[in-house]
Amino acid sequence: MITVAPTGAETPKASAPALPTRLDELVSTARACSAAGAAMIHVHLRDDHDRSCLDVGRLADAVAALRAETDLVVQLSTGGGVSDSFADRLAVLDAEPDSCSLTCGTVNFGDSVFANPWPLIVELYTRCRERGILPEFELFDLGHVATLHRLLDEFGPPPGGRVHADLVLGVPGGLPGTTSAVVAMVAALPAHATWSATGIGRSALPVALAALSAGGHLRVGMEDTLTFARGRPVRDNAELVERAATLAELAQRPAMPAARARAFLGLDAGVTAG
Ligand code: KMH
Ligand code: ZN
């Protein structure tokens, strides 16, 4: 399964003009990435001043537009940007996506701190369970895996039963984007958990190759990677999805179509609360 994370909250549009920051750009990116092999899209929106936007109305419009124009699994970020409030991050679920990201711990994030205290994690998880939204657990460090165990032990499985994580490696402050970090994280995951991996910046390729060889899924996109090769900026998100699909094909694990990803994630019949 290939997830595309096309925008993120941090990169200014001015420094990467191919970044889809308007809704029409997001939808055309989603279409192109779907054609290239993506099955899920991880969405951050921007406001009219290029800042992270967690406005529920705009998020709901984005969910509706992506559903109308593609069959991608729509995942909204509850991480937002490092300055977004916990209240705004919790309210993201009101836009009723198929899935949402749920980061399992605080991490230094370059010069900033991406804050994810335990009470926020619990509140996000409880609301996911109540509303039947599938959380994807974002894990930047081994301590986050321990917190995922604690969450499942104390509150039970996610709606639909699928425990799916994304290993986010190579953030300055988290685990590096190396094969040994992938192996350590996977060894610590709960039994039966499924996972994708994301390598930030130049760790995109090593992490993708490690994930493919270790049985994981892939997340790629301009949220995480802006350089395609040394000195050569990424053309657009579809280029990164095409490369991921090519690697997956070479590994004899071809890209999973969106309909199959929906079934794989337990979303085909609509996840049920509880
Ligand atoms: N922008 C980062 C601070 C997520 O989407 O859940 C958080 C992030 C994780 O991107
Ligand atoms: Zn994100």
mmCIF file of C-alpha atoms and ligand atoms in Angstrom:
data_model
loop_
_atom_site.group_PDB
_atom_site.id
_atom_site.type_symbol
_atom_site.label_atom_id
_atom_site.label_comp_id
_atom_site.label_asym_id
_atom_site.label_seq_id
_atom_site.Cartn_x
_atom_site.Cartn_y
_atom_site.Cartn_z
ATOM 1 C CA MET A 1 0.000 0.000 0.000
ATOM 2 C CA ILE A 2 1.363 3.365 -0.990
ATOM 3 C CA THR A 3 0.288 6.453 0.917
ATOM 4 C CA VAL A 4 1.012 9.879 -0.485
ATOM 5 C CA ALA A 5 1.592 12.801 1.883
ATOM 6 C CA PRO A 6 1.540 15.630 -0.655
ATOM 7 C CA THR A 7 1.706 18.849 1.347
ATOM 8 C CA GLY A 8 2.606 18.810 5.054
ATOM 9 C CA ALA A 9 2.504 21.840 7.279
ATOM 10 C CA GLU A 10 6.032 23.146 7.180
ATOM 11 C CA THR A 11 7.374 23.801 3.680
ATOM 12 C CA PRO A 12 6.476 27.242 2.310
ATOM 13 C CA LYS A 13 4.763 27.145 -1.075
ATOM 14 C CA ALA A 14 7.254 29.755 -2.289
ATOM 15 C CA SER A 15 10.139 27.328 -1.829
ATOM 16 C CA ALA A 16 8.353 24.407 -3.544
ATOM 17 C CA PRO A 17 5.826 25.662 -6.115
ATOM 18 C CA ALA A 18 4.641 22.095 -6.894
ATOM 19 C CA LEU A 19 3.361 21.751 -3.331
ATOM 20 C CA PRO A 20 -0.442 21.383 -3.536
ATOM 21 C CA THR A 21 -1.741 23.996 -1.094
ATOM 22 C CA ARG A 22 -5.091 24.963 -2.701
ATOM 23 C CA LEU A 23 -8.004 22.545 -2.789
ATOM 24 C CA ASP A 24 -8.005 22.308 -6.594
ATOM 25 C CA GLU A 25 -4.264 21.526 -6.512
ATOM 26 C CA LEU A 26 -4.820 18.900 -3.827
ATOM 27 C CA VAL A 27 -7.535 17.187 -5.854
ATOM 28 C CA SER A 28 -5.539 17.128 -9.088
ATOM 29 C CA THR A 29 -2.508 15.843 -7.155
ATOM 30 C CA ALA A 30 -4.689 13.138 -5.618
ATOM 31 C CA ARG A 31 -5.914 12.081 -9.056
ATOM 32 C CA ALA A 32 -2.390 11.910 -10.471
ATOM 33 C CA CYS A 33 -1.075 10.009 -7.443
ATOM 34 C CA SER A 34 -3.971 7.576 -7.576
ATOM 35 C CA ALA A 35 -3.162 6.864 -11.234
ATOM 36 C CA ALA A 36 0.499 6.350 -10.243
ATOM 37 C CA GLY A 37 -0.338 3.750 -7.583
ATOM 38 C CA ALA A 38 -1.278 5.514 -4.345
ATOM 39 C CA ALA A 39 -4.099 4.029 -2.269
ATOM 40 C CA MET A 40 -4.248 6.513 0.607
ATOM 41 C CA ILE A 41 -3.712 10.248 0.948
ATOM 42 C CA HIS A 42 -2.490 11.960 4.138
ATOM 43 C CA VAL A 43 -3.907 15.476 4.058
ATOM 44 C CA HIS A 44 -2.750 18.801 5.518
ATOM 45 C CA LEU A 45 -4.491 21.969 4.376
ATOM 46 C CA ARG A 46 -3.108 25.502 4.196
ATOM 47 C CA ASP A 47 -4.962 28.763 4.798
ATOM 48 C CA ASP A 48 -4.860 31.727 2.443
ATOM 49 C CA HIS A 49 -1.569 32.810 4.041
ATOM 50 C CA ASP A 50 0.110 29.424 3.518
ATOM 51 C CA ARG A 51 -0.157 28.481 7.191
ATOM 52 C CA SER A 52 -1.363 25.125 8.514
ATOM 53 C CA CYS A 53 -5.172 25.155 8.441
ATOM 54 C CA LEU A 54 -7.345 22.958 10.651
ATOM 55 C CA ASP A 55 -10.628 24.709 9.874
ATOM 56 C CA VAL A 56 -13.258 21.956 10.082
ATOM 57 C CA GLY A 57 -15.366 23.340 7.243
ATOM 58 C CA ARG A 58 -12.409 23.407 4.878
ATOM 59 C CA LEU A 59 -11.332 19.956 6.004
ATOM 60 C CA ALA A 60 -14.834 18.586 5.390
ATOM 61 C CA ASP A 61 -14.833 20.185 1.922
ATOM 62 C CA ALA A 62 -11.480 18.532 1.181
ATOM 63 C CA VAL A 63 -12.745 15.128 2.348
ATOM 64 C CA ALA A 64 -15.844 15.495 0.141
ATOM 65 C CA ALA A 65 -13.845 16.629 -2.893
ATOM 66 C CA LEU A 66 -11.302 13.817 -2.567
ATOM 67 C CA ARG A 67 -14.098 11.258 -2.201
ATOM 68 C CA ALA A 68 -15.908 12.660 -5.234
ATOM 69 C CA GLU A 69 -12.834 12.687 -7.473
ATOM 70 C CA THR A 70 -10.842 9.631 -6.319
ATOM 71 C CA ASP A 71 -11.250 6.331 -4.510
ATOM 72 C CA LEU A 72 -8.273 7.026 -2.236
ATOM 73 C CA VAL A 73 -8.559 6.331 1.486
ATOM 74 C CA VAL A 74 -8.715 9.835 2.959
ATOM 75 C CA GLN A 75 -6.593 10.393 6.041
ATOM 76 C CA LEU A 76 -6.571 13.785 7.759
ATOM 77 C CA SER A 77 -3.592 14.875 9.807
ATOM 78 C CA THR A 78 -4.338 15.521 13.474
ATOM 79 C CA GLY A 79 -0.718 16.560 13.869
ATOM 80 C CA GLY A 80 -1.175 19.796 11.940
ATOM 81 C CA GLY A 81 1.749 22.164 12.398
ATOM 82 C CA VAL A 82 3.801 22.501 15.579
ATOM 83 C CA SER A 83 1.888 25.684 16.538
ATOM 84 C CA ASP A 84 -1.622 24.242 16.167
ATOM 85 C CA SER A 85 -3.638 23.956 19.383
ATOM 86 C CA PHE A 86 -4.740 20.658 20.864
ATOM 87 C CA ALA A 87 -8.384 21.794 20.586
ATOM 88 C CA ASP A 88 -8.037 22.431 16.854
ATOM 89 C CA ARG A 89 -6.211 19.131 16.370
ATOM 90 C CA LEU A 90 -8.998 17.240 18.160
ATOM 91 C CA ALA A 91 -11.664 19.009 16.106
ATOM 92 C CA VAL A 92 -10.175 17.566 12.883
ATOM 93 C CA LEU A 93 -12.202 14.417 13.555
ATOM 94 C CA ASP A 94 -15.416 16.441 13.084
ATOM 95 C CA ALA A 95 -14.608 16.446 9.339
ATOM 96 C CA GLU A 96 -15.235 12.665 9.379
ATOM 97 C CA PRO A 97 -12.318 11.277 7.369
ATOM 98 C CA ASP A 98 -11.801 7.540 6.786
ATOM 99 C CA SER A 99 -8.608 7.694 8.816
ATOM 100 C CA CYS A 100 -6.533 10.148 10.810
ATOM 101 C CA SER A 101 -2.932 10.301 11.892
ATOM 102 C CA LEU A 102 -2.360 9.884 15.633
ATOM 103 C CA THR A 103 1.167 10.514 16.873
ATOM 104 C CA CYS A 104 2.079 8.446 19.918
ATOM 105 C CA GLY A 105 4.418 10.832 21.723
ATOM 106 C CA THR A 106 6.198 14.153 21.864
ATOM 107 C CA VAL A 107 9.289 14.564 19.718
ATOM 108 C CA ASN A 108 11.803 17.294 19.009
ATOM 109 C CA PHE A 109 11.052 18.468 15.482
ATOM 110 C CA GLY A 110 14.040 20.373 14.128
ATOM 111 C CA ASP A 111 14.207 23.514 16.255
ATOM 112 C CA SER A 112 10.610 23.022 17.430
ATOM 113 C CA VAL A 113 8.747 20.524 19.572
ATOM 114 C CA PHE A 114 5.868 18.435 18.201
ATOM 115 C CA ALA A 115 3.826 18.015 21.378
ATOM 116 C CA ASN A 116 1.760 14.879 21.892
ATOM 117 C CA PRO A 117 1.177 14.354 25.612
ATOM 118 C CA TRP A 118 -0.589 11.223 26.837
ATOM 119 C CA PRO A 119 -3.960 12.928 27.587
ATOM 120 C CA LEU A 120 -4.122 14.238 23.994
ATOM 121 C CA ILE A 121 -3.290 10.784 22.629
ATOM 122 C CA VAL A 122 -6.036 9.236 24.771
ATOM 123 C CA GLU A 123 -8.606 11.844 23.762
ATOM 124 C CA LEU A 124 -7.837 11.428 20.050
ATOM 125 C CA TYR A 125 -8.004 7.658 20.353
ATOM 126 C CA THR A 126 -11.259 7.704 22.325
ATOM 127 C CA ARG A 127 -12.895 9.972 19.739
ATOM 128 C CA CYS A 128 -11.650 7.739 16.904
ATOM 129 C CA ARG A 129 -13.231 4.742 18.600
ATOM 130 C CA GLU A 130 -16.509 6.590 19.204
ATOM 131 C CA ARG A 131 -16.747 7.812 15.597
ATOM 132 C CA GLY A 132 -15.419 4.793 13.742
ATOM 133 C CA ILE A 133 -12.394 6.631 12.315
ATOM 134 C CA LEU A 134 -9.317 4.461 11.756
ATOM 135 C CA PRO A 135 -6.256 5.909 13.486
ATOM 136 C CA GLU A 136 -2.882 5.457 11.836
ATOM 137 C CA PHE A 137 -0.318 5.542 14.633
ATOM 138 C CA GLU A 138 2.599 7.816 13.744
ATOM 139 C CA LEU A 139 5.770 6.561 15.435
ATOM 140 C CA PHE A 140 8.877 8.736 15.398
ATOM 141 C CA ASP A 141 10.801 6.918 18.104
ATOM 142 C CA LEU A 142 10.911 3.671 20.079
ATOM 143 C CA GLY A 143 9.191 5.298 23.068
ATOM 144 C CA HIS A 144 6.209 5.952 20.808
ATOM 145 C CA VAL A 145 5.916 2.205 20.218
ATOM 146 C CA ALA A 146 5.790 1.661 23.973
ATOM 147 C CA THR A 147 3.013 4.242 24.180
ATOM 148 C CA LEU A 148 1.101 2.451 21.419
ATOM 149 C CA HIS A 149 1.246 -0.752 23.495
ATOM 150 C CA ARG A 150 -0.036 1.157 26.540
ATOM 151 C CA LEU A 151 -2.873 2.695 24.505
ATOM 152 C CA LEU A 152 -4.045 -0.650 23.142
ATOM 153 C CA ASP A 153 -3.684 -2.344 26.542
ATOM 154 C CA GLU A 154 -5.739 0.313 28.324
ATOM 155 C CA PHE A 155 -8.372 1.136 25.693
ATOM 156 C CA GLY A 156 -8.625 -1.865 23.391
ATOM 157 C CA PRO A 157 -8.266 -2.173 19.612
ATOM 158 C CA PRO A 158 -9.120 0.510 17.047
ATOM 159 C CA PRO A 159 -12.475 0.507 15.266
ATOM 160 C CA GLY A 160 -12.440 -2.292 12.706
ATOM 161 C CA GLY A 161 -9.625 -4.025 14.620
ATOM 162 C CA ARG A 162 -6.712 -3.095 12.329
ATOM 163 C CA VAL A 163 -3.653 -1.730 14.161
ATOM 164 C CA HIS A 164 -1.801 0.181 11.462
ATOM 165 C CA ALA A 165 1.266 2.309 12.114
ATOM 166 C CA ASP A 166 3.510 4.582 10.096
ATOM 167 C CA LEU A 167 7.180 4.731 11.059
ATOM 168 C CA VAL A 168 8.331 8.308 10.516
ATOM 169 C CA LEU A 169 12.111 8.167 10.419
ATOM 170 C CA GLY A 170 14.743 10.816 9.833
ATOM 171 C CA VAL A 171 13.094 13.757 11.609
ATOM 172 C CA PRO A 172 15.809 15.739 13.433
ATOM 173 C CA GLY A 173 14.840 14.713 16.967
ATOM 174 C CA GLY A 174 13.486 11.229 16.200
ATOM 175 C CA LEU A 175 15.066 7.962 15.107
ATOM 176 C CA PRO A 176 17.253 8.196 11.981
ATOM 177 C CA GLY A 177 16.068 6.928 8.603
ATOM 178 C CA THR A 178 18.156 3.769 8.516
ATOM 179 C CA THR A 179 17.546 0.074 7.956
ATOM 180 C CA SER A 180 18.531 -0.693 11.553
ATOM 181 C CA ALA A 181 15.970 1.814 12.849
ATOM 182 C CA VAL A 182 13.258 0.185 10.704
ATOM 183 C CA VAL A 183 14.231 -3.245 12.036
ATOM 184 C CA ALA A 184 14.229 -2.052 15.676
ATOM 185 C CA MET A 185 10.834 -0.398 15.317
ATOM 186 C CA VAL A 186 9.229 -3.376 13.598
ATOM 187 C CA ALA A 187 10.561 -5.749 16.266
ATOM 188 C CA ALA A 188 8.883 -3.625 18.948
ATOM 189 C CA LEU A 189 5.448 -3.293 17.272
ATOM 190 C CA PRO A 190 2.425 -5.123 18.678
ATOM 191 C CA ALA A 191 1.851 -8.580 17.197
ATOM 192 C CA HIS A 192 -0.383 -8.414 14.092
ATOM 193 C CA ALA A 193 0.225 -4.688 13.596
ATOM 194 C CA THR A 194 0.740 -3.616 9.997
ATOM 195 C CA TRP A 195 2.949 -0.703 9.119
ATOM 196 C CA SER A 196 4.257 1.659 6.512
ATOM 197 C CA ALA A 197 7.485 3.622 6.699
ATOM 198 C CA THR A 198 8.469 7.123 5.721
ATOM 199 C CA GLY A 199 12.014 8.410 5.403
ATOM 200 C CA ILE A 200 12.401 12.166 5.682
ATOM 201 C CA GLY A 201 14.624 13.951 3.164
ATOM 202 C CA ARG A 202 17.513 11.910 1.860
ATOM 203 C CA SER A 203 16.470 8.906 3.968
ATOM 204 C CA ALA A 204 13.403 8.399 1.735
ATOM 205 C CA LEU A 205 15.039 5.755 -0.454
ATOM 206 C CA PRO A 206 16.882 3.744 2.229
ATOM 207 C CA VAL A 207 13.723 3.624 4.348
ATOM 208 C CA ALA A 208 11.521 2.630 1.387
ATOM 209 C CA LEU A 209 13.913 -0.157 0.414
ATOM 210 C CA ALA A 210 14.142 -1.390 4.013
ATOM 211 C CA ALA A 211 10.356 -1.327 4.347
ATOM 212 C CA LEU A 212 9.843 -3.259 1.120
ATOM 213 C CA SER A 213 12.314 -5.925 2.178
ATOM 214 C CA ALA A 214 10.822 -6.187 5.674
ATOM 215 C CA GLY A 215 7.205 -6.578 4.522
ATOM 216 C CA GLY A 216 6.063 -3.021 5.207
ATOM 217 C CA HIS A 217 4.070 -0.505 3.214
ATOM 218 C CA LEU A 218 5.273 2.865 1.927
ATOM 219 C CA ARG A 219 4.503 6.503 2.526
ATOM 220 C CA VAL A 220 6.051 9.026 0.159
ATOM 221 C CA GLY A 221 5.353 12.618 -0.812
ATOM 222 C CA MET A 222 6.452 16.215 -0.687
ATOM 223 C CA GLU A 223 5.525 16.507 3.012
ATOM 224 C CA ASP A 224 8.601 14.375 3.635
ATOM 225 C CA THR A 225 10.894 14.720 0.601
ATOM 226 C CA LEU A 226 11.616 17.669 -1.677
ATOM 227 C CA THR A 227 14.731 16.380 -3.438
ATOM 228 C CA PHE A 228 14.399 13.520 -5.922
ATOM 229 C CA ALA A 229 18.135 13.003 -6.348
ATOM 230 C CA ARG A 230 21.187 14.983 -5.333
ATOM 231 C CA GLY A 231 20.712 18.538 -6.643
ATOM 232 C CA ARG A 232 17.410 17.731 -8.386
ATOM 233 C CA PRO A 233 14.162 18.953 -6.822
ATOM 234 C CA VAL A 234 11.089 16.717 -6.890
ATOM 235 C CA ARG A 235 8.933 17.491 -9.971
ATOM 236 C CA ASP A 236 5.677 16.739 -8.171
ATOM 237 C CA ASN A 237 4.093 14.218 -5.823
ATOM 238 C CA ALA A 238 3.173 11.808 -8.599
ATOM 239 C CA GLU A 239 6.859 11.428 -9.403
ATOM 240 C CA LEU A 240 7.507 10.157 -5.876
ATOM 241 C CA VAL A 241 4.530 7.779 -6.043
ATOM 242 C CA GLU A 242 5.707 6.480 -9.432
ATOM 243 C CA ARG A 243 9.148 5.772 -7.988
ATOM 244 C CA ALA A 244 7.625 3.978 -4.987
ATOM 245 C CA ALA A 245 5.397 1.899 -7.277
ATOM 246 C CA THR A 246 8.415 0.985 -9.421
ATOM 247 C CA LEU A 247 10.396 -0.114 -6.361
ATOM 248 C CA ALA A 248 7.430 -2.132 -5.129
ATOM 249 C CA GLU A 249 7.071 -3.799 -8.522
ATOM 250 C CA LEU A 250 10.791 -4.672 -8.506
ATOM 251 C CA ALA A 251 10.363 -6.155 -5.032
ATOM 252 C CA GLN A 252 7.512 -8.290 -6.444
ATOM 253 C CA ARG A 253 5.096 -6.522 -4.131
ATOM 254 C CA PRO A 254 3.098 -4.393 -6.581
ATOM 255 C CA ALA A 255 1.127 -1.397 -5.403
ATOM 256 C CA MET A 256 -2.139 -2.243 -3.672
ATOM 257 C CA PRO A 257 -5.214 -0.734 -5.363
ATOM 258 C CA ALA A 258 -7.317 1.580 -3.210
ATOM 259 C CA ALA A 259 -10.271 -0.822 -3.022
ATOM 260 C CA ARG A 260 -8.029 -3.547 -1.649
ATOM 261 C CA ALA A 261 -6.403 -1.097 0.772
ATOM 262 C CA ARG A 262 -9.840 -0.217 2.081
ATOM 263 C CA ALA A 263 -10.564 -3.890 2.792
ATOM 264 C CA PHE A 264 -7.066 -4.411 4.221
ATOM 265 C CA LEU A 265 -7.611 -1.544 6.659
ATOM 266 C CA GLY A 266 -11.060 -2.777 7.653
ATOM 267 C CA LEU A 267 -12.767 0.200 6.017
ATOM 268 C CA ASP A 268 -14.740 -1.549 3.277
ATOM 269 C CA ALA A 269 -17.942 -1.945 5.279
ATOM 270 C CA GLY A 270 -17.340 1.302 7.174
ATOM 271 C CA VAL A 271 -15.582 0.775 10.476
ATOM 272 C CA THR A 272 -17.874 0.388 13.432
ATOM 273 C CA ALA A 273 -17.346 2.035 16.776
ATOM 274 C CA GLY A 274 -16.090 -0.015 19.688
HETATM 275 N N1 KMH B 1 3.660 18.620 10.835
HETATM 276 C C1 KMH B 1 4.176 17.845 11.924
HETATM 277 C C2 KMH B 1 4.422 18.740 13.107
HETATM 278 C C3 KMH B 1 0.900 14.293 11.292
HETATM 279 O O1 KMH B 1 0.529 14.722 10.216
HETATM 280 O O2 KMH B 1 0.152 13.688 12.051
HETATM 281 C C4 KMH B 1 3.246 16.765 12.322
HETATM 282 C C5 KMH B 1 2.844 15.825 11.271
HETATM 283 C C6 KMH B 1 2.299 14.531 11.753
HETATM 284 O O3 KMH B 1 2.892 16.067 10.086
HETATM 285 ZN ZN ZN B 2 1.540 14.985 8.337
#
